[in-house]
CSV table of C-alpha atoms in Angstrom, one decimal:
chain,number,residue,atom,x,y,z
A,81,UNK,CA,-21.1,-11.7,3.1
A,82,UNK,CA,-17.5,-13.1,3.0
A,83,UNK,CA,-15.1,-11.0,4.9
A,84,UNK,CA,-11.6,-10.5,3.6
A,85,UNK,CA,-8.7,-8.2,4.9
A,86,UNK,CA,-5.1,-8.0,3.9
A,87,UNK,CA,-2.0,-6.5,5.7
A,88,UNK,CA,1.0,-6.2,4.0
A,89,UNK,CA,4.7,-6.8,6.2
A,90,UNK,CA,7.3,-6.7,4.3
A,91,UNK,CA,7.4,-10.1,2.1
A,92,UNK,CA,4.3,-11.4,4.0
A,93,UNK,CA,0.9,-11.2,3.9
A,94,UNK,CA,-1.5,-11.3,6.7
A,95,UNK,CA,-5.0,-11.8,6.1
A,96,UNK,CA,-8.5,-11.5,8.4
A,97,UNK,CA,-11.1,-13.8,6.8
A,98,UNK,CA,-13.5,-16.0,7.5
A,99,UNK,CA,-12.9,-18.0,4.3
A,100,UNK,CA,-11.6,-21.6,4.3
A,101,UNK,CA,-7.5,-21.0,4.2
A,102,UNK,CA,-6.1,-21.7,0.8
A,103,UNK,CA,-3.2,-23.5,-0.5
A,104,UNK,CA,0.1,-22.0,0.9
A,105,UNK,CA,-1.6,-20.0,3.8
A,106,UNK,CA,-0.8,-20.8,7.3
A,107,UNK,CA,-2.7,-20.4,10.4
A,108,UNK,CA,-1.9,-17.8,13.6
A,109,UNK,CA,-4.2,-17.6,16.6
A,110,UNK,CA,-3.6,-14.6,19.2
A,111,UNK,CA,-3.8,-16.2,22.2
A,112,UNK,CA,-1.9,-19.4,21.2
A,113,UNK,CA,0.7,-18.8,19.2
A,114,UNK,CA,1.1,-15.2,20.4
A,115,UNK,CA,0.5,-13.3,23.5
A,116,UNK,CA,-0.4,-10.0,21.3
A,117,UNK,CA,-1.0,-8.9,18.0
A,118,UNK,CA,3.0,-7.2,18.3
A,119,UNK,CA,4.5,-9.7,19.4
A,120,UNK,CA,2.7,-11.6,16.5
A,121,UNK,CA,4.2,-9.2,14.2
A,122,UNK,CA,7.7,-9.0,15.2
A,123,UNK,CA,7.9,-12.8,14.5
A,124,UNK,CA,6.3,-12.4,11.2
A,125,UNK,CA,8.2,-9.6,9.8
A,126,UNK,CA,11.0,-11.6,9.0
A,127,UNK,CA,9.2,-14.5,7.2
A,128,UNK,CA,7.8,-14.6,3.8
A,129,UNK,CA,4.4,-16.3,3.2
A,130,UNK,CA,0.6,-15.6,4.0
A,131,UNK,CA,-0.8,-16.3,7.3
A,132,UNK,CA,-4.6,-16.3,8.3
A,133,UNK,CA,-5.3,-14.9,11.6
A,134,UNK,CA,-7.7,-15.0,14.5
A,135,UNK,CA,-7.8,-13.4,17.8
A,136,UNK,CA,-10.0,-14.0,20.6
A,137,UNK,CA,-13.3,-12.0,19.9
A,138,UNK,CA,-14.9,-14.7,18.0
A,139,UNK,CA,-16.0,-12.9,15.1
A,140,UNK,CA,-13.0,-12.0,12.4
A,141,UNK,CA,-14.5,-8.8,12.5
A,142,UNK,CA,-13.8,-8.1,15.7
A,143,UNK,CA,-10.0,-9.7,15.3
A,144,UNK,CA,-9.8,-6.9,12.6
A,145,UNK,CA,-11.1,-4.3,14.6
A,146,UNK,CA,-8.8,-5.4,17.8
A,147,UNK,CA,-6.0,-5.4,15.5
A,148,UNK,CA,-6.4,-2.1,14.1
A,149,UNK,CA,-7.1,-0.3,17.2
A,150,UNK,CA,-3.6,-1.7,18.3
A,151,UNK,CA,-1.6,0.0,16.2
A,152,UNK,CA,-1.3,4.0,15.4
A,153,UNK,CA,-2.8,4.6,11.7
A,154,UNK,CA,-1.8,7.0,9.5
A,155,UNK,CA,-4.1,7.4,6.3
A,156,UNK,CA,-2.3,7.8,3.0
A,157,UNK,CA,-4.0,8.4,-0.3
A,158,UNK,CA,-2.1,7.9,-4.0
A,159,UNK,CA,-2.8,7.7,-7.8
A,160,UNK,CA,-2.4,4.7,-10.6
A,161,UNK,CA,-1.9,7.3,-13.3
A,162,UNK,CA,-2.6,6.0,-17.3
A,163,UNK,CA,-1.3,8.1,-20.0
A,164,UNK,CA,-2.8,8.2,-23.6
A,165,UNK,CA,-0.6,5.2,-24.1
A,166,UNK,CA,-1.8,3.3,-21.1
A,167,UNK,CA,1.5,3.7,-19.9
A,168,UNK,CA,2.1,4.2,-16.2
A,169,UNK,CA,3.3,6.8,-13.7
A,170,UNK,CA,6.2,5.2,-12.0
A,171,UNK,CA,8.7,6.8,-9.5
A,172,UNK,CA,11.6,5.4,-8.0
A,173,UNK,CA,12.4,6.0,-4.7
A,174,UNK,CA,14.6,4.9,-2.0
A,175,UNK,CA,15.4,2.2,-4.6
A,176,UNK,CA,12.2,0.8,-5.6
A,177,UNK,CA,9.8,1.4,-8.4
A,178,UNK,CA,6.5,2.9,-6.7
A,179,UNK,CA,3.5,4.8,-7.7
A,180,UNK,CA,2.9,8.4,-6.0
A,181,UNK,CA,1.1,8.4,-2.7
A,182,UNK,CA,1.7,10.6,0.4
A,183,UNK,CA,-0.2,11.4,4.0
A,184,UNK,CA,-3.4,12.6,3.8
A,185,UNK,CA,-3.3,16.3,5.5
A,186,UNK,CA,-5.3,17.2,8.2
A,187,UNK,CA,-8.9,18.7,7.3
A,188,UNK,CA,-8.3,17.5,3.9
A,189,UNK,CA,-10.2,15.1,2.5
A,190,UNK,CA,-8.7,11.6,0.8
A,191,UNK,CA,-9.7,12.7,-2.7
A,192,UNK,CA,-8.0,16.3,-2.7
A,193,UNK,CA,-5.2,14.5,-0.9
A,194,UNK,CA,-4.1,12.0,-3.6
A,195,UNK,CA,-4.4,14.4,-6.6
A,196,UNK,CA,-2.4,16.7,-4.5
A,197,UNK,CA,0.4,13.8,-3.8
A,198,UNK,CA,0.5,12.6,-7.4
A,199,UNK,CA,1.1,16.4,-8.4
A,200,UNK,CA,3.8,17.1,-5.7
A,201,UNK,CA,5.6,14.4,-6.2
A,202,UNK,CA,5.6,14.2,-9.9
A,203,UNK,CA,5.3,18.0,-11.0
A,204,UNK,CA,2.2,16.7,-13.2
A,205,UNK,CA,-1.1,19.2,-13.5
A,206,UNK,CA,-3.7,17.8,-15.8
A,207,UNK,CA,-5.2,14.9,-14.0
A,208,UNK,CA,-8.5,13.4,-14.1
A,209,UNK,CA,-10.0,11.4,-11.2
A,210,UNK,CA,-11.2,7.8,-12.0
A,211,UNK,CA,-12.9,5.4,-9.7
A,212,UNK,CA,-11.5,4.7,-6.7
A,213,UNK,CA,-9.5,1.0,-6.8
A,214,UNK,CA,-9.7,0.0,-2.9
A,215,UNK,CA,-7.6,0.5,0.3
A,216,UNK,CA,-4.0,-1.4,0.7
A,217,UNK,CA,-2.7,-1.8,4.5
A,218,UNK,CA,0.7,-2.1,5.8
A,219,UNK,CA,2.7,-2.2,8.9
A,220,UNK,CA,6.0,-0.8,8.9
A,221,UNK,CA,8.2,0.6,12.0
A,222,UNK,CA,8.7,4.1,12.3
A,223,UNK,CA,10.4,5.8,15.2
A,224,UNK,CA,10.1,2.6,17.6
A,225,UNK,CA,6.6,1.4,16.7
A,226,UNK,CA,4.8,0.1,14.5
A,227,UNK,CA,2.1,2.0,12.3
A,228,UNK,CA,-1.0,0.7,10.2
A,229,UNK,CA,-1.4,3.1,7.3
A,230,UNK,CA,-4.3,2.7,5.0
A,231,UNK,CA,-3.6,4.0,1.6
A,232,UNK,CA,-6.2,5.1,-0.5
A,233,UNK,CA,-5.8,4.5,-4.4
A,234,UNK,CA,-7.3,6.1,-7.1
A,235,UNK,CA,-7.7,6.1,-10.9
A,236,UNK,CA,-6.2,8.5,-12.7
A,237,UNK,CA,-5.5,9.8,-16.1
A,238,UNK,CA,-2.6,11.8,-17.6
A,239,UNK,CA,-0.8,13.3,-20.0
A,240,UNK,CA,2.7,12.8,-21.7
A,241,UNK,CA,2.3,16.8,-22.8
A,242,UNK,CA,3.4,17.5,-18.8
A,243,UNK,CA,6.9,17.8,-17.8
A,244,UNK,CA,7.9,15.3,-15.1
A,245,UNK,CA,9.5,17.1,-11.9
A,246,UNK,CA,10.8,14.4,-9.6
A,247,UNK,CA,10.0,16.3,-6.0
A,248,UNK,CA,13.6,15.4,-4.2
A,249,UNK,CA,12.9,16.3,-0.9
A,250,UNK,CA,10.9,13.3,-0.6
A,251,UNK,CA,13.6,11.3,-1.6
A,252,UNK,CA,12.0,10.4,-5.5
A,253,UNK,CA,15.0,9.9,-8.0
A,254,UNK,CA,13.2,9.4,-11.3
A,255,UNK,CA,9.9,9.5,-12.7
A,256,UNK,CA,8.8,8.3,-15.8
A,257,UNK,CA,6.4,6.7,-18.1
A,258,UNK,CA,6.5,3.1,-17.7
A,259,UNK,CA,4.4,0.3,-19.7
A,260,UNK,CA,2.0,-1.1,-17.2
A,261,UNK,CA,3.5,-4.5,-18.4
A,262,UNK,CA,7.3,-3.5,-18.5
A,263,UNK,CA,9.1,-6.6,-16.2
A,264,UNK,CA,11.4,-4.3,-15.1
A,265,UNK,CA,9.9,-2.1,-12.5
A,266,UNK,CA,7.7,-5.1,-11.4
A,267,UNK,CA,10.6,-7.4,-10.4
A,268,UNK,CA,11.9,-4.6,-8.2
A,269,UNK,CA,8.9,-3.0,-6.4
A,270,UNK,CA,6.2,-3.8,-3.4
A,271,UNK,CA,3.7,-6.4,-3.0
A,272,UNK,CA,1.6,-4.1,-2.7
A,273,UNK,CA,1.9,-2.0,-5.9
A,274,UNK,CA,1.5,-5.0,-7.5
A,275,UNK,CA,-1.4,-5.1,-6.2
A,276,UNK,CA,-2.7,-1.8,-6.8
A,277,UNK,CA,-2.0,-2.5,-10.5
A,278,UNK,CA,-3.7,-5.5,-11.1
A,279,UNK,CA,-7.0,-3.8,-9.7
């Protein structure tokens, strides 16, 4: 079986396969180009593009699993919430349009914790658990180094009958109802929610 991973930094992508690379993906080998999979990042953060990587296990499996264990992970879990209209649940935060995710607590498990997130964060209570859409990873730098989260996301449906209660403290602005195909939100928002909503 093919193996394919993706790790969203900033505008680029960097993938963990042992597929043939595609058009517009560029090759990075740990060891060559890089003396460590940080260094390797703090050249890429400030590119745009997708870049196919390799360490020096010899299997990508074991690249992935080098890579991951270099980095502190924090497991997240969120909701792509579908009203009767097939609208979406959108909230904007720290300028961006996003969909409502959050740290999965400890003892909890990833399920409780993204229906708990979506209803925090969004003041909704009637939700109903779909199937679960995948795992998205990300590095970002938080207090001087960088973390891998995993965020788990989730199906979920909704209803226009609950009020929407922004929840400030974590910094969300607005909440509403947005068509899943509205250009608006998708021009200014992540890689990977657009991701997350073409699942």
């Amino acid at each position: 079986m093919a193996f394919y991973q993706e790790v969203f930094l900033n505008k680029s992508l960097i993938i963990f396969t042992d597929q043939a690379p595609q058009l517009g993906q560029s090759a990075v080998v740990l060891g060559k180009d890089f003396d460590t999979w940080a260094s390797m990042i703090e050249n890429l953060q400030h590119k745009q593009g997708s870049w196919i990587c390799s360490g020096l296990s010899g299997t990508v499996e074991g690249d992935w699993e080098d890579f991951m264990s270099s980095f502190k992970i924090i497991t997240a879990a969120g909701g792509r919430v579908m009203n009767e209209n097939q609208d979406v649940l959108m909230i904007y935060r720290r300028e961006k349009w996003d969909l409502p995710k959050g740290k999965v607590d400890e003892g909890e498990t990833i399920v409780a914790a993204a229906l708990r997130e979506v209803k925090e964060e969004c003041g909704v209570h009637r939700l109903t658990l779909g199937l679960k859409l995948g795992i998205i990873y990300h590095l970002y730098h938080h207090k001087g180094q960088w973390v891998l989260k995993d965020t788990h996301w989730y199906e979920m449906l909704g209803t226009m009958e609950d009020a929407l209660i922004p929840q400030h403290e974590e910094d969300i602005q607005h909440i509403t109802w947005m068509p899943s195909t509205e250009n608006t939100w998708r021009a200014n928002t992540y890689p990977s929610i657009l991701k997350v909503m073409k699942w």
